Coordinates of C-alpha atoms in Angstrom, one line a residue:
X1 CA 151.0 123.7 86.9
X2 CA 150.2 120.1 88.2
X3 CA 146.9 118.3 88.3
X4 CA 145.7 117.8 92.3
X5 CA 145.6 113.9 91.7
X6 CA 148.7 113.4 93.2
X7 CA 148.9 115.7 96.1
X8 CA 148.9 116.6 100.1
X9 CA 145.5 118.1 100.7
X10 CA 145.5 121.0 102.9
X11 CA 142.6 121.1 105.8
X12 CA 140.0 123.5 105.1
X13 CA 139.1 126.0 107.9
X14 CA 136.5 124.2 109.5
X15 CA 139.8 122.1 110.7
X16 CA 141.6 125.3 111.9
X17 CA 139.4 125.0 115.4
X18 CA 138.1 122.6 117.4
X19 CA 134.4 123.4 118.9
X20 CA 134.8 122.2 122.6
X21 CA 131.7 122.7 124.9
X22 CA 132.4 123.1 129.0
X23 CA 129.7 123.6 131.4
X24 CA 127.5 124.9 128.6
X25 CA 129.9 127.3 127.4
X26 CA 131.0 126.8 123.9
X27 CA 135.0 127.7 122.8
X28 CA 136.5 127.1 119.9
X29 CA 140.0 126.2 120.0
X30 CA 142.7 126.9 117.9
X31 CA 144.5 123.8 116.5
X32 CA 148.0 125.6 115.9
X33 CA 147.4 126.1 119.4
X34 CA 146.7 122.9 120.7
X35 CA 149.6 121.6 118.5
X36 CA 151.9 124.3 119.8
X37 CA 150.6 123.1 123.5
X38 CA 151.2 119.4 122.7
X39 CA 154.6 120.1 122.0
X40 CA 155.7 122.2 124.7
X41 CA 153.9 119.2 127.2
X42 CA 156.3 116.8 125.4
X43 CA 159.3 119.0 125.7
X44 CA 158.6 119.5 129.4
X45 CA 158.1 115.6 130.2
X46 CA 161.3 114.0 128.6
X47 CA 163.2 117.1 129.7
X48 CA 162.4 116.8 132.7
X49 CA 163.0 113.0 132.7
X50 CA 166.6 113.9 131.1
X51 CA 166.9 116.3 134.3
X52 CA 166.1 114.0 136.8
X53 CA 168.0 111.1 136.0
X54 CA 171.2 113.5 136.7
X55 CA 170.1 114.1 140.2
X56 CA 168.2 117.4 139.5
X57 CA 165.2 118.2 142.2
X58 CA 161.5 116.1 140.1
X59 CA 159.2 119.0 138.8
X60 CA 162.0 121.4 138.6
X61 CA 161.1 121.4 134.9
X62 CA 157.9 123.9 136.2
X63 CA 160.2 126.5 137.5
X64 CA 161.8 126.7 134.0
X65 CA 158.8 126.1 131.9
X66 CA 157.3 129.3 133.3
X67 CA 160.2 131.6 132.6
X68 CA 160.9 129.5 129.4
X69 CA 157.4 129.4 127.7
X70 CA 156.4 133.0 128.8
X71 CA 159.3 134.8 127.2
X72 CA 159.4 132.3 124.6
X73 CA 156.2 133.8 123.2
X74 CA 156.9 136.9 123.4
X75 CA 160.3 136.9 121.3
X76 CA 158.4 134.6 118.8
X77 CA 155.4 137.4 118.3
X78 CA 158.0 140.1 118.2
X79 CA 160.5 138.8 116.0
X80 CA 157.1 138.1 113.2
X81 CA 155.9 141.5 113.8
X82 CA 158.9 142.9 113.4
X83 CA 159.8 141.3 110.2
X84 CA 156.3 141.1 108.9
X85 CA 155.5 145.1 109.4
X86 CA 153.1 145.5 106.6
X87 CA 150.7 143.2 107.9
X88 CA 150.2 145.0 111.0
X89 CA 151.0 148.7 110.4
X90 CA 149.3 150.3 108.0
X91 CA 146.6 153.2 107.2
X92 CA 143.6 151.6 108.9
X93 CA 145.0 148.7 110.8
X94 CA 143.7 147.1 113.7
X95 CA 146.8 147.1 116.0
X96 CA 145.6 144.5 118.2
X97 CA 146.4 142.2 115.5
X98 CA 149.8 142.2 116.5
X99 CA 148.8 140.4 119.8
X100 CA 146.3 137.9 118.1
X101 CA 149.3 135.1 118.3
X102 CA 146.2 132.6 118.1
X103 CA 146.0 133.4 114.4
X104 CA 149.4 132.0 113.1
X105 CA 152.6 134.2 112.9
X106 CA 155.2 132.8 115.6
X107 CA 159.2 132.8 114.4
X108 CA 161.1 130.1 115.9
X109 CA 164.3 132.2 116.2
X110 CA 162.4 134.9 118.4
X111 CA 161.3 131.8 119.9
X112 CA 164.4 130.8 120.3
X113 CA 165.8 134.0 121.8
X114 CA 163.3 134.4 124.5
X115 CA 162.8 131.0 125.6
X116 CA 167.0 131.2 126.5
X117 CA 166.4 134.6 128.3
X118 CA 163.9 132.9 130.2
X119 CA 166.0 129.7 131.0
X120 CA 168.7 131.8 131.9
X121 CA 166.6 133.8 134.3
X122 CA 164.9 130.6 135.6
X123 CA 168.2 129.1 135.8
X124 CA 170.0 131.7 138.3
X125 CA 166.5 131.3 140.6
X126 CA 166.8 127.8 140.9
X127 CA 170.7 127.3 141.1
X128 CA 170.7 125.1 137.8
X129 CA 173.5 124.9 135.3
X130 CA 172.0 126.8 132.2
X131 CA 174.1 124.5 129.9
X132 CA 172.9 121.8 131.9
X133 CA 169.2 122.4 131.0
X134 CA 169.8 123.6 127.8
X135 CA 171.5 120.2 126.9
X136 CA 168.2 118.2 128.7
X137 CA 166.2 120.4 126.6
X138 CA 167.7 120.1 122.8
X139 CA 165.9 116.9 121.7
X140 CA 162.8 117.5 123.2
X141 CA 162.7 121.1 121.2
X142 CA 163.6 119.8 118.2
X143 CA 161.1 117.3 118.7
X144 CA 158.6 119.8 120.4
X145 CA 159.2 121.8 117.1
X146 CA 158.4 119.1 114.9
X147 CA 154.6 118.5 116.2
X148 CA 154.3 121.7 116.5
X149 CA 154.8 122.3 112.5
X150 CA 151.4 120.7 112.1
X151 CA 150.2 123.8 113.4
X152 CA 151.1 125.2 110.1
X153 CA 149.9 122.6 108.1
X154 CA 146.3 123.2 110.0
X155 CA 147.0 127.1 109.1
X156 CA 148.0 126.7 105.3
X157 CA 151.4 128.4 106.0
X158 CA 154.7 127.6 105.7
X159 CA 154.8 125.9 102.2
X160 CA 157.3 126.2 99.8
X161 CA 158.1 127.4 95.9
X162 CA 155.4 125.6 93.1
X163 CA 156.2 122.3 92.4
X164 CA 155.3 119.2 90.1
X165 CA 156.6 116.7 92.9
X166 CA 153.5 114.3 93.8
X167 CA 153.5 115.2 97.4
X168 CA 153.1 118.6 96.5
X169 CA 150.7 120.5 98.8
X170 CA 147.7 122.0 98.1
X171 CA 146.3 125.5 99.7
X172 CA 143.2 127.5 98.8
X173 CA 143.3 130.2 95.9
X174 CA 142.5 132.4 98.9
X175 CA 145.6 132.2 100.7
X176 CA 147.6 135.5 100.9
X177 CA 150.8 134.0 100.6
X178 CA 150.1 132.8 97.1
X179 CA 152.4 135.0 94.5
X180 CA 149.7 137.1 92.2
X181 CA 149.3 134.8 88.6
X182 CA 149.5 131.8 89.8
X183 CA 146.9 128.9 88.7
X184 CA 144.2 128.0 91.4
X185 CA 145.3 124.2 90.9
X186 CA 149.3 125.1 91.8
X187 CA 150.9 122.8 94.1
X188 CA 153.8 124.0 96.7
X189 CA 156.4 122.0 98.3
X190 CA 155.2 121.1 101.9
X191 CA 158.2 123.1 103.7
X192 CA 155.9 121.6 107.0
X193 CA 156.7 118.1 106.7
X194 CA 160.1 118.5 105.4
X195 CA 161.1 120.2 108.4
X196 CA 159.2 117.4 110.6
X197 CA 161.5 115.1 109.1
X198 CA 164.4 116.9 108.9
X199 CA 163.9 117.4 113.0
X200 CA 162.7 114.1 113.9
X201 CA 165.8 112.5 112.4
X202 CA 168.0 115.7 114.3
X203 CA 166.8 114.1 117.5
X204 CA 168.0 110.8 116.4
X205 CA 171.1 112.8 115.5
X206 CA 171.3 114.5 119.0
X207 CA 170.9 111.4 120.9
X208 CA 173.6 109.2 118.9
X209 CA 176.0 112.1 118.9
X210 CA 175.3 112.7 122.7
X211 CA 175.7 109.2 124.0
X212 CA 178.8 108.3 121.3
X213 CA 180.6 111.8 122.6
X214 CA 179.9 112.3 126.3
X215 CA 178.5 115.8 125.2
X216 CA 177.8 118.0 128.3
X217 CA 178.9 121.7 129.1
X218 CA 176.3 122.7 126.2
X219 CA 177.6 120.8 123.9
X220 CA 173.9 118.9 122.9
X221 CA 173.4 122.4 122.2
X222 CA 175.0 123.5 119.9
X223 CA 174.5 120.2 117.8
X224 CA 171.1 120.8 118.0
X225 CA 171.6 125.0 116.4
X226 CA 174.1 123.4 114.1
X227 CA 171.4 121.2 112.8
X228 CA 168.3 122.9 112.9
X229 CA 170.3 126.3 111.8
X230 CA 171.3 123.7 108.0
X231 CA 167.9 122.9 107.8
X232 CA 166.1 125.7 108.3
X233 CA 168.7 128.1 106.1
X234 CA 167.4 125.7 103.1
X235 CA 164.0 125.8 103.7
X236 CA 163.6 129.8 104.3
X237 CA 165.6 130.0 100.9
X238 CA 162.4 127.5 99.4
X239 CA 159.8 129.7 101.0
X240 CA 157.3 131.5 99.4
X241 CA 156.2 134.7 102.4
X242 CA 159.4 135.2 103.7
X243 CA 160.9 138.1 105.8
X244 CA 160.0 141.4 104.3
X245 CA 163.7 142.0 105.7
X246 CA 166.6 140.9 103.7
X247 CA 170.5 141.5 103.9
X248 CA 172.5 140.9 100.1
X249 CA 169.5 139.6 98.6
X250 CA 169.1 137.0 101.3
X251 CA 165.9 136.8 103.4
X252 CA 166.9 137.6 107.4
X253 CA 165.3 134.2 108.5
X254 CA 168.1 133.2 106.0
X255 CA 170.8 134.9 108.1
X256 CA 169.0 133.7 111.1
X257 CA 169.5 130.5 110.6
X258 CA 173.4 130.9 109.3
X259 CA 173.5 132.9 112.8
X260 CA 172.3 129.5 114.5
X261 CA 174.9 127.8 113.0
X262 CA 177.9 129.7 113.5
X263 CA 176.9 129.8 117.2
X264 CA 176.2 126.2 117.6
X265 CA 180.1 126.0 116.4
X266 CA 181.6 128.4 118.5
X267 CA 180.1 126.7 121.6
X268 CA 181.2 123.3 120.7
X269 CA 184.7 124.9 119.7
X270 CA 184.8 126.9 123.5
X271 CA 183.3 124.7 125.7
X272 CA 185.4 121.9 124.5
X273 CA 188.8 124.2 125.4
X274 CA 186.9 125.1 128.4
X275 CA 185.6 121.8 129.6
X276 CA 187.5 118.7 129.1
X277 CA 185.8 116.8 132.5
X278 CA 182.0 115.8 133.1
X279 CA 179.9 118.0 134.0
X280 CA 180.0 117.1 138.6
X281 CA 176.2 118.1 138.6
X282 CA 173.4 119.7 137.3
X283 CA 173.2 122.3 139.4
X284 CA 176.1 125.5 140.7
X285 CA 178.2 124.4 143.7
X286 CA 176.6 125.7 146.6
X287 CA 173.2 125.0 145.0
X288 CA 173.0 121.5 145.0
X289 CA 169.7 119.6 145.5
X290 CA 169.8 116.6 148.2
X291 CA 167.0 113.9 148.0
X292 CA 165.3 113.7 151.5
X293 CA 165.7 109.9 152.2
X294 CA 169.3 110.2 150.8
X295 CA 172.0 109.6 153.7
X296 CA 174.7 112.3 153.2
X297 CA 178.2 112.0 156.2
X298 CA 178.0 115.7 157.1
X299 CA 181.8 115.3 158.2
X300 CA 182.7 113.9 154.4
X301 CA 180.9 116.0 152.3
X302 CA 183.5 119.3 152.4
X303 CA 186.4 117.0 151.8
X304 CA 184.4 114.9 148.9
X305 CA 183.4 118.5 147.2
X306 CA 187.3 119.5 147.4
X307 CA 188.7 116.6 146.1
X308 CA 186.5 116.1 143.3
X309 CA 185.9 119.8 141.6
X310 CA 187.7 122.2 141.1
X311 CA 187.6 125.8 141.4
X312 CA 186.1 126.1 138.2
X313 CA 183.2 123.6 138.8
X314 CA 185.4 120.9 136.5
X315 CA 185.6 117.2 138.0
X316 CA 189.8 117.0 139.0
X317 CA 191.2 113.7 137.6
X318 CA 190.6 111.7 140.8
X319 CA 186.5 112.6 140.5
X320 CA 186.4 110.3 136.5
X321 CA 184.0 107.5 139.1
X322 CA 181.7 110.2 139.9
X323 CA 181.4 112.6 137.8
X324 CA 177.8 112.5 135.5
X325 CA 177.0 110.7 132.4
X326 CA 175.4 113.1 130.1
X327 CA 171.6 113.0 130.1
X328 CA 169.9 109.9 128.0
X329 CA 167.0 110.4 126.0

């Protein structure tokens, strides 16, 4: 294939854990982890920030991320053990394998999937709009999503098809992902960083789109599934250790992100009908956080609430001076 003079070197495995020593006790840490960590610390932080500056309660972000992170993980293990059976069932397996999350094998749509379930949940606890928070939220995923593909560059996984490009990456003959015949010195396209990029110019996207468009009601949302859901469809068509699963000769990570898409238009199409106003605030009526030191007329605020939403929670025309700007980044 192509000489390894011109090429993305892969870490070897002494980088896939970091030795850290604590009160004498030695751990070794795994970096997809920490990477996967670093992101969802991000994510929290300028969603939370995005939150706030709408009038939601500081720190609410910790009642989500619980709910949020928990399920999050569990839909991303499932969905890869689901479409991945053959490395986990199989005459003499070790079936605690399927819980060893630590070692790589996390889908982003399962992600996806469970991470919503538990906003949703966390959501009806805490009296927040679920499209509220799932607006804040959709830059700092895709941007959460982007440090954590690093993870996969420290784990030699998610590479592409052999190439001759010059930033072809490099993994080790050992790799089980590597098609049977090929040369130890074949180079793969980086799927990793393209995706970085392709998400770290989405969040540029997002926030233009956002701040030119007045999106609210989920429509950041669905920008961000529209995006991510063109991107990824590409790259799981490039990727080598796919789905076992496929529908019409097309891998289901394939249809998975076609799925992203199609939703991500169907909420912009029906929240647009729906929702022609601002969004009056982040949280239910009824629900509503107050900031202690703010000075609230107990004999307006019925009156203000009538005048200004409707029955449906929609800002009437007279509320256009007070209803919210959506969330800035």
């Amino acid at each position: 294939m192509s000489s390894w003079v011109a090429s993305i070197p892969s870490p070897g495995p002494e980088w896939q854990q970091i030795p850290i020593d604590i009160f004498g006790l030695h751990w070794r840490i795994q970096t997809y982890a920490i990477m996967i960590l670093i992101g969802i610390v991000v994510a929290a932080l300028w969603t939370s920030r995005r939150l706030t500056k709408r009038g939601a309660e500081p720190g609410v972000i910790l009642d989500i991320l619980l709910w949020a992170v928990v399920l999050g993980i569990i839909g991303a293990r499932l969905y890869h053990v689901f479409t991945h059976p053959s490395d986990y069932f199989y005459p003499g397996a070790n079936l605690w394998n399927v819980f060893a999350i630590w070692e790589g094998g996390n889908a982003i749509f399962g992600s996806l999937i469970g991470g919503a379930v538990g906003i949703w949940i966390a959501c009806r606890i805490s009296g927040l709009r679920f499209w509220s928070v799932a607006d804040a939220l959709a830059p700092a995923l895709l941007l959460a999503q982007a440090i954590g593909r690093l993870g996969n560059y420290f784990n030699q996984e998610l590479f592409g098809l052999p190439t001759n490009l010059p930033w072809g990456l490099q993994i080790d003959a050992g790799n089980k992902a590597i098609p049977v015949g090929l040369p130890d010195n074949t180079l793969f396209q980086p799927l990793f960083l393209y995706e970085i990029i392709w998400n770290v110019i989405g969040v540029v996207v997002i926030l233009f789109l956002e701040r030119t468009f007045r999106l609210q009601w989920g429509k950041t949302l669905a920008v961000y599934l529209i995006w991510y859901g063109l991107g990824r469809s590409y790259l799981e068509s490039i990727r080598i250790d796919p789905s076992e699963f496929s529908f019409l000769g097309v891998p289901s990570n394939v249809w998975a992100a076609f799925l992203a898409i199609v939703l991500g238009i169907a909420i912009l199409i029906v929240q647009s009908r729906r929702h022609t106003g601002l969004e009056p605030s982040v949280y239910r009526p009824g629900r509503e956080w107050v900031h202690p030191d703010a000075e609230v007329d107990s004999d307006d605020t019925d009156s203000d609430d009538e005048d200004f939403v409707d029955g449906d929670g929609e800002p009437t025309a007279s509320a256009g001076a007070k209803a919210t700007s959506p969330a800035n980044g």
